[in-house]
Coordinates of C-alpha atoms in Angstrom, one line a residue:
Chain A
M12 CA 50.7 71.2 33.2
I13 CA 49.1 68.3 34.8
A14 CA 46.1 68.8 32.5
V15 CA 48.3 68.4 29.4
I16 CA 49.7 65.2 31.0
G17 CA 46.1 64.0 31.5
L18 CA 45.4 64.6 27.8
V19 CA 48.4 62.7 26.6
L20 CA 47.7 59.9 29.0
G21 CA 44.1 59.7 27.6
V22 CA 45.3 59.4 24.1
L23 CA 47.9 56.8 25.0
A24 CA 45.3 54.8 27.0
G25 CA 42.9 54.9 24.0
L26 CA 45.6 53.7 21.6
V27 CA 47.1 51.0 23.9
V28 CA 44.0 49.5 25.5
Q29 CA 41.8 49.9 22.4
P30 CA 38.5 49.8 24.2
V31 CA 35.5 48.9 22.3
L32 CA 32.6 51.3 22.6
P33 CA 29.1 50.0 22.9
S34 CA 27.4 50.4 19.6
L35 CA 24.6 52.4 21.2
M36 CA 27.1 55.2 22.0
E37 CA 29.0 55.1 18.8
P38 CA 27.1 57.9 16.9
Y39 CA 27.5 60.3 19.8
L40 CA 31.2 60.0 20.3
P41 CA 32.4 62.2 17.5
I42 CA 30.0 65.0 18.4
A43 CA 30.9 64.7 22.1
V44 CA 34.6 64.9 21.2
V45 CA 34.1 68.1 19.2
A46 CA 32.0 69.6 21.9
A47 CA 34.7 68.8 24.5
L48 CA 37.3 70.3 22.2
D49 CA 35.2 73.5 22.2
A50 CA 35.1 73.5 26.0
V51 CA 38.9 73.0 26.1
F52 CA 39.5 75.9 23.8
G53 CA 37.2 78.0 25.7
G54 CA 39.0 77.1 28.9
L55 CA 42.4 77.9 27.3
R56 CA 41.2 81.3 26.3
A57 CA 39.8 82.0 29.7
M58 CA 43.1 80.9 31.3
L59 CA 45.0 83.4 29.0
D60 CA 42.4 86.0 29.8
G61 CA 43.1 85.3 33.5
I62 CA 39.5 84.5 34.3
F63 CA 39.9 80.7 34.3
N64 CA 37.6 79.0 36.8
D65 CA 37.8 75.3 37.2
K66 CA 34.1 75.0 38.2
V67 CA 33.0 76.9 35.0
F68 CA 35.3 74.7 33.0
V69 CA 34.0 71.4 34.4
V70 CA 30.4 72.5 34.0
S71 CA 30.9 73.8 30.4
F72 CA 32.8 70.7 29.5
L73 CA 30.1 68.3 30.7
S74 CA 27.2 70.3 29.5
N75 CA 28.8 70.7 26.1
V76 CA 29.2 67.0 25.8
V77 CA 25.7 66.2 27.1
V78 CA 23.9 68.8 25.0
A79 CA 25.8 67.7 21.9
A80 CA 24.9 64.1 22.4
L81 CA 21.3 65.1 23.2
I82 CA 21.0 67.0 20.0
V83 CA 22.3 64.1 17.9
F84 CA 20.0 61.7 19.8
L85 CA 17.0 64.0 19.1
G86 CA 18.0 64.4 15.5
D87 CA 18.2 60.6 15.1
K88 CA 14.7 60.3 16.6
L89 CA 13.4 63.0 14.3
G90 CA 15.0 61.5 11.2
V91 CA 17.3 64.5 10.6
G92 CA 20.3 63.1 12.6
S93 CA 22.9 63.7 9.9
Q94 CA 21.8 67.3 9.2
L95 CA 21.6 68.2 12.9
S96 CA 25.0 66.7 13.7
T97 CA 26.4 68.7 10.7
G98 CA 24.8 71.8 12.2
V99 CA 26.3 71.1 15.6
V100 CA 29.7 70.5 14.2
V101 CA 29.5 73.8 12.2
V102 CA 28.5 75.8 15.3
L103 CA 31.2 74.2 17.5
G104 CA 33.7 74.7 14.7
I105 CA 32.9 78.4 14.5
R106 CA 33.3 78.7 18.3
I107 CA 36.6 76.9 18.3
F108 CA 37.8 79.2 15.6
S109 CA 36.8 82.3 17.5
N110 CA 38.4 81.0 20.7
A111 CA 41.5 80.1 18.7
A112 CA 41.6 83.6 17.3
A113 CA 41.5 85.1 20.9
I114 CA 44.2 82.7 22.0
R115 CA 46.3 83.7 19.1
R116 CA 45.9 87.4 19.9
H117 CA 47.1 86.7 23.4
V118 CA 50.1 84.5 22.4
F119 CA 51.3 86.5 19.4
R120 CA 49.8 89.9 20.3
A121 CA 48.4 90.0 16.8
Chain B
M6 CA 53.9 75.9 35.7
W7 CA 56.6 73.4 36.9
P8 CA 56.5 71.6 39.3
P9 CA 52.8 70.9 38.8
R10 CA 50.5 72.0 41.5
F11 CA 48.2 69.2 42.6
S12 CA 45.3 71.3 43.3
R13 CA 41.8 69.9 43.1
A14 CA 41.0 72.0 40.1
Q15 CA 44.1 70.8 38.2
V16 CA 43.2 67.2 38.9
I17 CA 39.6 67.6 37.7
V18 CA 40.7 69.4 34.5
A19 CA 43.3 66.6 34.0
V20 CA 40.6 63.9 34.4
L21 CA 38.3 65.7 31.9
L22 CA 41.1 66.0 29.4
F23 CA 42.0 62.4 29.9
V24 CA 38.4 61.5 29.0
L25 CA 38.7 63.8 25.9
G26 CA 42.0 62.1 24.9
L27 CA 40.4 58.7 25.3
G28 CA 37.4 59.7 23.2
L29 CA 39.6 61.2 20.5
A30 CA 41.8 58.1 20.3
I31 CA 38.8 55.7 20.2
Q32 CA 37.0 57.8 17.5
V33 CA 40.2 58.2 15.3
R34 CA 40.9 54.5 15.6
S35 CA 37.3 53.4 14.8
T36 CA 37.1 55.8 11.9
S37 CA 40.4 54.6 10.4
E38 CA 40.1 50.9 11.2
G39 CA 36.4 50.2 10.9
G40 CA 34.8 49.2 7.6
P41 CA 33.1 51.9 5.5
L42 CA 29.8 51.0 7.1
R43 CA 31.0 51.6 10.7
G44 CA 30.4 55.4 10.7
A45 CA 27.4 55.2 8.4
R46 CA 24.1 56.6 9.7
Q47 CA 21.0 54.6 10.1
E48 CA 19.2 55.9 7.0
D49 CA 22.4 55.3 4.9
L50 CA 22.5 51.7 6.2
V51 CA 18.9 51.2 5.4
R52 CA 19.5 52.5 1.9
I53 CA 22.5 50.2 1.5
L54 CA 20.5 47.3 2.8
D55 CA 17.7 48.1 0.3
E56 CA 20.2 48.2 -2.5
L57 CA 21.6 44.9 -1.4
D58 CA 18.2 43.4 -1.3
D59 CA 17.4 44.6 -4.8
R60 CA 20.7 43.2 -6.0
T61 CA 19.9 39.9 -4.3
A62 CA 16.5 39.7 -5.9
R63 CA 18.0 40.5 -9.3
L64 CA 20.7 37.9 -8.9
Q65 CA 18.0 35.4 -7.8
D66 CA 16.0 36.1 -10.9
E67 CA 19.1 35.6 -13.0
K68 CA 19.9 32.4 -11.3
Q69 CA 16.4 31.1 -11.9
R70 CA 16.6 32.0 -15.5
L71 CA 19.9 30.3 -16.0
E72 CA 18.7 27.2 -14.1
G73 CA 15.7 27.0 -16.4
Q74 CA 18.0 27.3 -19.4
R75 CA 20.2 24.5 -18.0
R76 CA 17.1 22.3 -17.5
E77 CA 16.0 23.0 -21.0
L78 CA 19.4 22.1 -22.4
E79 CA 19.6 19.0 -20.3
N80 CA 16.2 17.9 -21.5
S81 CA 17.0 18.5 -25.2
S82 CA 20.3 16.7 -24.8
D83 CA 18.4 13.8 -23.2
Q84 CA 16.0 13.8 -26.2
A85 CA 18.9 13.9 -28.6
E86 CA 20.4 10.9 -26.8
E87 CA 17.2 9.0 -27.0
A88 CA 16.8 9.8 -30.7
R89 CA 20.3 8.7 -31.3
R90 CA 19.7 5.5 -29.4
Q91 CA 16.5 4.7 -31.4
T92 CA 18.3 5.5 -34.6
K93 CA 21.1 3.1 -33.7
Q94 CA 18.5 0.4 -32.8
K95 CA 16.7 1.0 -36.1
E96 CA 20.0 0.8 -38.0
R97 CA 20.8 -2.5 -36.4
E98 CA 17.3 -3.9 -37.3
L99 CA 17.5 -2.7 -40.9
G100 CA 21.1 -3.9 -41.1
V101 CA 19.9 -7.5 -40.3
L102 CA 17.3 -7.1 -43.0
A103 CA 19.7 -5.7 -45.6
G104 CA 22.4 -8.1 -44.7
T105 CA 25.0 -5.4 -43.8
V106 CA 25.4 -6.7 -40.2
G107 CA 25.8 -10.2 -38.8
A108 CA 22.9 -11.8 -37.0
E109 CA 22.5 -14.6 -34.5
G110 CA 19.6 -16.2 -32.8
P111 CA 17.6 -19.5 -32.6
G112 CA 16.7 -21.1 -35.9
I113 CA 17.4 -24.1 -38.1
R114 CA 20.1 -25.6 -40.2
I115 CA 19.2 -27.3 -43.5
T116 CA 21.6 -29.4 -45.4
I117 CA 20.6 -30.5 -48.9
Q118 CA 22.8 -33.3 -50.4
D119 CA 22.4 -33.5 -54.2
P120 CA 24.2 -36.6 -55.5
S121 CA 22.2 -36.6 -58.8
R122 CA 22.8 -32.9 -59.4
A123 CA 19.1 -32.4 -59.9
V124 CA 18.5 -29.4 -57.6
D125 CA 18.2 -26.1 -59.5
A126 CA 17.7 -22.5 -58.7
D127 CA 13.9 -22.8 -58.7
M128 CA 13.9 -25.3 -56.0
L129 CA 16.2 -23.3 -53.8
L130 CA 14.1 -20.2 -54.4
D131 CA 11.0 -22.2 -53.4
A132 CA 12.8 -23.2 -50.2
I133 CA 13.7 -19.6 -49.5
Q134 CA 10.1 -18.4 -50.2
E135 CA 8.8 -21.1 -47.9
L136 CA 11.2 -20.1 -45.2
R137 CA 10.3 -16.4 -45.5
A138 CA 6.6 -17.2 -45.4
A139 CA 7.3 -19.1 -42.2
G140 CA 8.9 -16.1 -40.7
A141 CA 12.6 -16.5 -41.3
E142 CA 14.4 -13.3 -40.4
A143 CA 17.9 -14.0 -41.8
I144 CA 19.0 -16.6 -44.3
E145 CA 22.4 -17.6 -45.5
I146 CA 23.1 -20.3 -48.1
N147 CA 26.7 -21.5 -48.4
D148 CA 28.1 -18.2 -47.1
V149 CA 25.9 -16.1 -49.3
R150 CA 23.5 -13.8 -47.5
I151 CA 20.0 -13.9 -48.8
V152 CA 18.4 -10.4 -48.8
A153 CA 15.6 -8.6 -50.6
S154 CA 17.5 -8.1 -53.8
T155 CA 18.9 -11.6 -53.9
Y156 CA 18.4 -13.4 -57.2
L157 CA 19.1 -17.0 -58.1
E158 CA 19.9 -18.3 -61.6
G159 CA 21.1 -21.4 -63.4
S160 CA 19.6 -24.8 -63.5
R161 CA 22.6 -27.2 -63.0
K162 CA 25.1 -24.7 -61.8
V163 CA 23.2 -22.5 -59.4
R164 CA 24.4 -19.0 -58.8
I165 CA 23.1 -16.8 -56.0
D166 CA 23.7 -13.1 -56.7
G167 CA 26.4 -14.1 -59.1
H168 CA 28.2 -16.4 -56.7
P169 CA 28.3 -20.0 -57.9
V170 CA 27.1 -22.3 -55.2
S171 CA 27.1 -26.1 -55.3
A172 CA 25.8 -29.0 -53.3
P173 CA 25.7 -29.7 -50.5
Y174 CA 23.6 -26.6 -49.9
R175 CA 23.8 -25.5 -46.3
F176 CA 21.1 -23.1 -45.1
S177 CA 21.4 -21.2 -41.9
V178 CA 18.1 -19.7 -41.0
I179 CA 17.2 -17.6 -38.1
G180 CA 13.6 -17.7 -37.0
E181 CA 11.1 -19.7 -35.0
A182 CA 12.3 -23.3 -35.5
K183 CA 8.9 -24.8 -34.7
D184 CA 7.3 -22.7 -37.5
L185 CA 10.1 -23.2 -40.0
E186 CA 10.4 -27.0 -39.8
P187 CA 6.8 -27.8 -40.5
A188 CA 6.7 -25.3 -43.3
L189 CA 9.4 -27.3 -45.1
N190 CA 7.8 -30.6 -44.3
I191 CA 4.3 -30.0 -45.4
P192 CA 3.0 -32.6 -47.9
G193 CA 4.0 -31.5 -51.4
G194 CA 6.3 -29.0 -49.9
V195 CA 9.9 -28.2 -50.3
V196 CA 11.3 -31.4 -48.7
Q197 CA 9.1 -33.7 -50.6
T198 CA 9.8 -32.0 -53.9
L199 CA 13.6 -32.2 -53.3
E200 CA 13.4 -35.8 -52.2
R201 CA 11.6 -36.6 -55.4
E202 CA 14.7 -35.5 -57.2
Q203 CA 16.8 -37.9 -55.1
A204 CA 18.2 -35.1 -52.9
T205 CA 18.4 -35.7 -49.2
V206 CA 17.3 -33.0 -46.8
R207 CA 18.3 -32.8 -43.2
V208 CA 16.8 -30.2 -41.0
T209 CA 18.3 -29.6 -37.5
P210 CA 16.9 -27.0 -35.1
S211 CA 19.5 -25.1 -33.1
E212 CA 19.3 -22.6 -30.3
K213 CA 22.1 -20.5 -31.8
I214 CA 22.4 -19.9 -35.5
T215 CA 25.0 -17.4 -36.6
V216 CA 24.4 -15.7 -39.9
D217 CA 27.6 -13.7 -40.6
A218 CA 27.9 -13.6 -44.3
L219 CA 27.6 -9.9 -45.1
R220 CA 26.6 -7.8 -48.1
S221 CA 27.7 -4.3 -48.7
A222 CA 24.9 -1.8 -48.6
K223 CA 24.4 -0.6 -52.2
Q224 CA 23.4 3.0 -52.8
P225 CA 20.4 2.9 -55.1
D226 CA 21.0 4.8 -58.3
Y227 CA 17.4 5.4 -59.4
A228 CA 15.1 4.7 -56.6
Q229 CA 14.8 7.7 -54.3
S230 CA 12.9 7.8 -51.1
S231 CA 9.6 9.5 -51.9
E232 CA 9.1 10.8 -48.4

């Protein structure tokens, strides 16, 4: 419950304060957000499976974000930034879908 | 799940989700608010910049071309203006010669009194010829302009171009006074010939002679310019 409150607070803070991101970080933010979403869906599924571990969640969240940003950074340096970030988004999207399917099975038993 | 348990794990998860929400909000806002270039990748930006450079170069070329054209047009209009000015000047000069415009300048006045009515057209013509030879530029006798086609006739009743003129004959002559006066006064010249006929001639130089008798320009019927 407190996690949901944290999410809502974050969105509100972003909308109200309107922080300006340093332009150096700008290209990594969308990928990092998608990676974090993947971690969150994974955590949700684990919670429903009853195997949720806060340590695993924290590590997977952070590593997802860092790896995603790293891949985009590397892609930019290699000149294939747009293709690589597309690839990352596709992979993370597939994972989010499969996690969402598992969550659905738990919630609706179908 | 309610009331929330403030365990360490819960708080950490909440903090991470807070960060996620923050990132989501920032990204959504910058995507929806920023210009179309905000989310563009580096190579796209380079391409767009190249296109803009190309466009700038093209427009620069265009500008140069148009400026050249403008310069050309200005030059040609200057030339046309100059030609018009010269034509105007020429017209005025020719107008003085043809008697279609008034003229003024330094010159002399000649008054010929003729009590015995002995002066005839030949003598006036002699006087005109002498004046022309001395460089007279515009001549008027009793309000009749003397031009290239002027003719004099009659022995006792003089007519100039068909206009009867009678004594006293008043000449207004524009030209160099110190050339015109001696030309009339040379021995055996105009003045002496007239005085032999009992006419009195008075010549007065003047700084400002006005010749304002006009003739209408006549379109030649037969003579065409051969140029």
